[in-house]
Structures are given as C-alpha cells and as structure tokens.
Amino acid sequence: MSKYKKLSHVVYKCDYHIVWVPKYRLRILKGAIKELVEQDIRMLCEWKSCEVEELNVQEDHIHLLVSVPPKVSISKLMGTLKGKIAIKLFKSYPKLKKKPYWGNHFWARGYFVSTVGLDEEMIKKYVKYQEKEEKRVEDQQQKFDF
C-alpha cells in the first residue's frame, strides 16, 4: 500500500502526466529561464500539496508527472503553474514582455493531461529519457539534411 497516499479522510493515488508549451512553441526554455521554471514548478506543486514524480523541461515544452491530492483540480493546478510562472518570468526578464508576439501571454493556451495507471513506470522512463531520444532523432535528421 506504499504507492497510495493518505489525507485525513481519503486514501488516493491520483497521478497525472501533463505537457504544456510556450506560446508559438518557441525554444525559449533554456539556461536561466529553464532553471527558474523548474524551480517554480517544484515550489508551486509543493504549495498545492502535489508531489512531483518526474519533471523534464525541454527547450519548447514541459513534461510533468505529478501526484495530485483529490482536493486539487488539474485545471486549478495548471492555472496556478502557468499563471504564476508567466508573471515571474515577465518580471525577471522584462525583455520577454517587449516582444510583440507575446501579447502578455508566455504559455500557449491549453495543455495535455493524462491519468497514469498501470503504466506508471513506463511513463516515468519516457518523461525522464525523452529529451535524450529527441536529440538522437534530431542528430539523425541533420545527417540527411543537405
């Protein structure tokens, strides 16, 4: 029963795989911006009583495997993550706000979410190693580009 979590009146296992992207899927999540995003995702999840199982911030999207208590809705969690991080990014990097295409929105609308069931280990490995696989495929494609 160690995979299950407990609150005062509930025993639960609510794990979600969530993916979201910056507006226009710009490859902007690198360096200091990547570190800020990673740090804030962990901090905000902890604040919402959620547990980050795996997190992978890539240049143009984020994979998050998170355990969420039943009292927290995914839409509220995502609203908090996307909203608070965007505000902090625009305050920390004012140049981002000056770009005409942002329109005061850092993230693209919407996100992908899927519940994690019996394939949890497979999804954890996918989230953890997906960046390495994408780079391998990119390198292969560059060999064939003329």
GROMACS .gro file of C-alpha atoms in nm:
model
  146
    1MET     CA    1   0.000   0.000   0.000
    2SER     CA    2   0.307   0.227  -0.011
    3LYS     CA    3   0.211   0.362  -0.356
    4TYR     CA    4  -0.100   0.514  -0.201
    5LYS     CA    5  -0.110   0.845  -0.018
    6LYS     CA    6  -0.332   0.942   0.273
    7LEU     CA    7  -0.508   1.254   0.390
    8SER     CA    8  -0.733   1.273   0.692
    9HIS     CA    9  -1.036   1.118   0.518
   10VAL     CA   10  -0.902   0.970   0.195
   11VAL     CA   11  -0.651   0.720   0.058
   12TYR     CA   12  -0.559   0.803  -0.301
   13LYS     CA   13  -0.333   0.755  -0.599
   14CYS     CA   14  -0.401   1.033  -0.848
   15ASP     CA   15  -0.104   1.060  -1.083
   16TYR     CA   16  -0.111   1.271  -1.398
   17HIS     CA   17   0.118   1.317  -1.697
   18ILE     CA   18   0.092   1.683  -1.807
   19VAL     CA   19   0.256   1.851  -2.108
   20TRP     CA   20   0.242   2.220  -2.198
   21VAL     CA   21   0.431   2.456  -2.429
   22PRO     CA   22   0.537   2.822  -2.453
   23LYS     CA   23   0.340   3.036  -2.697
   24TYR     CA   24   0.426   2.951  -3.060
   25ARG     CA   25   0.628   2.660  -2.917
   26LEU     CA   26   0.933   2.886  -2.912
   27ARG     CA   27   1.254   2.716  -2.799
   28ILE     CA   28   1.300   2.954  -2.508
   29LEU     CA   29   1.308   2.723  -2.203
   30LYS     CA   30   1.686   2.705  -2.165
   31GLY     CA   31   1.956   2.840  -1.937
   32ALA     CA   32   1.836   3.062  -1.653
   33ILE     CA   33   1.477   3.056  -1.779
   34LYS     CA   34   1.476   2.674  -1.765
   35GLU     CA   35   1.615   2.677  -1.410
   36LEU     CA   36   1.356   2.931  -1.295
   37VAL     CA   37   1.073   2.729  -1.449
   38GLU     CA   38   1.194   2.400  -1.294
   39GLN     CA   39   1.237   2.560  -0.952
   40ASP     CA   40   0.897   2.730  -0.962
   41ILE     CA   41   0.712   2.418  -1.078
   42ARG     CA   42   0.852   2.227  -0.782
   43MET     CA   43   0.778   2.511  -0.539
   44LEU     CA   44   0.421   2.569  -0.664
   45CYS     CA   45   0.341   2.196  -0.666
   46GLU     CA   46   0.461   2.170  -0.307
   47TRP     CA   47   0.248   2.475  -0.219
   48LYS     CA   48  -0.056   2.297  -0.369
   49SER     CA   49   0.030   1.974  -0.178
   50CYS     CA   50   0.125   1.798  -0.502
   51GLU     CA   51   0.429   1.574  -0.539
   52VAL     CA   52   0.648   1.598  -0.848
   53GLU     CA   53   0.738   1.243  -0.953
   54GLU     CA   54   0.929   1.341  -1.269
   55LEU     CA   55   0.993   1.674  -1.438
   56ASN     CA   56   1.158   1.740  -1.772
   57VAL     CA   57   1.182   2.098  -1.900
   58GLN     CA   58   1.287   2.096  -2.265
   59GLU     CA   59   1.350   2.398  -2.485
   60ASP     CA   60   0.999   2.402  -2.630
   61HIS     CA   61   0.781   2.204  -2.389
   62ILE     CA   62   0.748   2.067  -2.036
   63HIS     CA   63   0.665   1.714  -1.919
   64LEU     CA   64   0.540   1.681  -1.563
   65LEU     CA   65   0.446   1.359  -1.386
   66VAL     CA   66   0.274   1.469  -1.068
   67SER     CA   67   0.074   1.315  -0.785
   68VAL     CA   68  -0.222   1.539  -0.704
   69PRO     CA   69  -0.447   1.509  -0.398
   70PRO     CA   70  -0.819   1.474  -0.476
   71LYS     CA   71  -0.893   1.819  -0.329
   72VAL     CA   72  -0.686   1.988  -0.606
   73SER     CA   73  -0.830   2.004  -0.958
   74ILE     CA   74  -0.593   1.973  -1.252
   75SER     CA   75  -0.733   2.287  -1.413
   76LYS     CA   76  -0.663   2.492  -1.098
   77LEU     CA   77  -0.315   2.342  -1.066
   78MET     CA   78  -0.236   2.428  -1.429
   79GLY     CA   79  -0.383   2.776  -1.393
   80THR     CA   80  -0.157   2.834  -1.094
   81LEU     CA   81   0.154   2.691  -1.262
   82LYS     CA   82   0.113   2.872  -1.593
   83GLY     CA   83  -0.008   3.199  -1.439
   84LYS     CA   84   0.243   3.238  -1.157
   85ILE     CA   85   0.540   3.127  -1.367
   86ALA     CA   86   0.448   3.363  -1.654
   87ILE     CA   87   0.419   3.658  -1.416
   88LYS     CA   88   0.755   3.577  -1.259
   89LEU     CA   89   0.924   3.530  -1.598
   90PHE     CA   90   0.796   3.865  -1.727
   91LYS     CA   91   0.912   4.038  -1.407
   92SER     CA   92   1.252   3.866  -1.409
   93TYR     CA   93   1.310   3.909  -1.783
   94PRO     CA   94   1.135   4.231  -1.895
   95LYS     CA   95   1.270   4.187  -2.249
   96LEU     CA   96   1.035   3.891  -2.291
   97LYS     CA   97   0.735   4.119  -2.244
   98LYS     CA   98   0.856   4.362  -2.511
   99LYS     CA   99   0.840   4.104  -2.789
  100PRO     CA  100   0.536   4.195  -2.998
  101TYR     CA  101   0.423   3.835  -3.044
  102TRP     CA  102   0.387   3.754  -2.672
  103GLY     CA  103   0.087   3.976  -2.610
  104ASN     CA  104   0.141   3.937  -2.232
  105HIS     CA  105   0.098   3.560  -2.262
  106PHE     CA  106   0.400   3.335  -2.213
  107TRP     CA  107   0.229   2.997  -2.247
  108ALA     CA  108   0.019   2.862  -2.532
  109ARG     CA  109  -0.346   2.807  -2.449
  110GLY     CA  110  -0.432   2.466  -2.315
  111TYR     CA  111  -0.227   2.163  -2.215
  112PHE     CA  112  -0.224   1.785  -2.244
  113VAL     CA  113  -0.316   1.574  -1.941
  114SER     CA  114  -0.349   1.200  -1.897
  115THR     CA  115  -0.406   0.990  -1.590
  116VAL     CA  116  -0.131   0.746  -1.508
  117GLY     CA  117  -0.238   0.397  -1.419
  118LEU     CA  118  -0.063   0.066  -1.450
  119ASP     CA  119   0.196   0.200  -1.697
  120GLU     CA  120   0.344   0.445  -1.445
  121GLU     CA  121   0.698   0.307  -1.467
  122MET     CA  122   0.694   0.320  -1.847
  123ILE     CA  123   0.573   0.683  -1.842
  124LYS     CA  124   0.836   0.777  -1.580
  125LYS     CA  125   1.108   0.639  -1.807
  126TYR     CA  126   0.958   0.816  -2.108
  127VAL     CA  127   0.948   1.153  -1.929
  128LYS     CA  128   1.297   1.106  -1.792
  129TYR     CA  129   1.466   0.994  -2.115
  130GLN     CA  130   1.254   1.162  -2.382
  131GLU     CA  131   1.491   1.457  -2.426
  132LYS     CA  132   1.785   1.224  -2.497
  133GLU     CA  133   1.578   1.037  -2.756
  134GLU     CA  134   1.462   1.359  -2.924
  135LYS     CA  135   1.821   1.481  -2.955
  136ARG     CA  136   1.925   1.148  -3.108
  137VAL     CA  137   1.647   1.174  -3.366
  138GLU     CA  138   1.737   1.539  -3.440
  139ASP     CA  139   2.101   1.444  -3.491
  140GLN     CA  140   1.997   1.168  -3.732
  141GLN     CA  141   1.778   1.408  -3.927
  142GLN     CA  142   2.059   1.662  -3.956
  143LYS     CA  143   2.281   1.398  -4.118
  144PHE     CA  144   2.028   1.365  -4.401
  145ASP     CA  145   1.964   1.739  -4.448
  146PHE     CA  146   2.156   1.893  -4.735
   0.00000   0.00000   0.00000
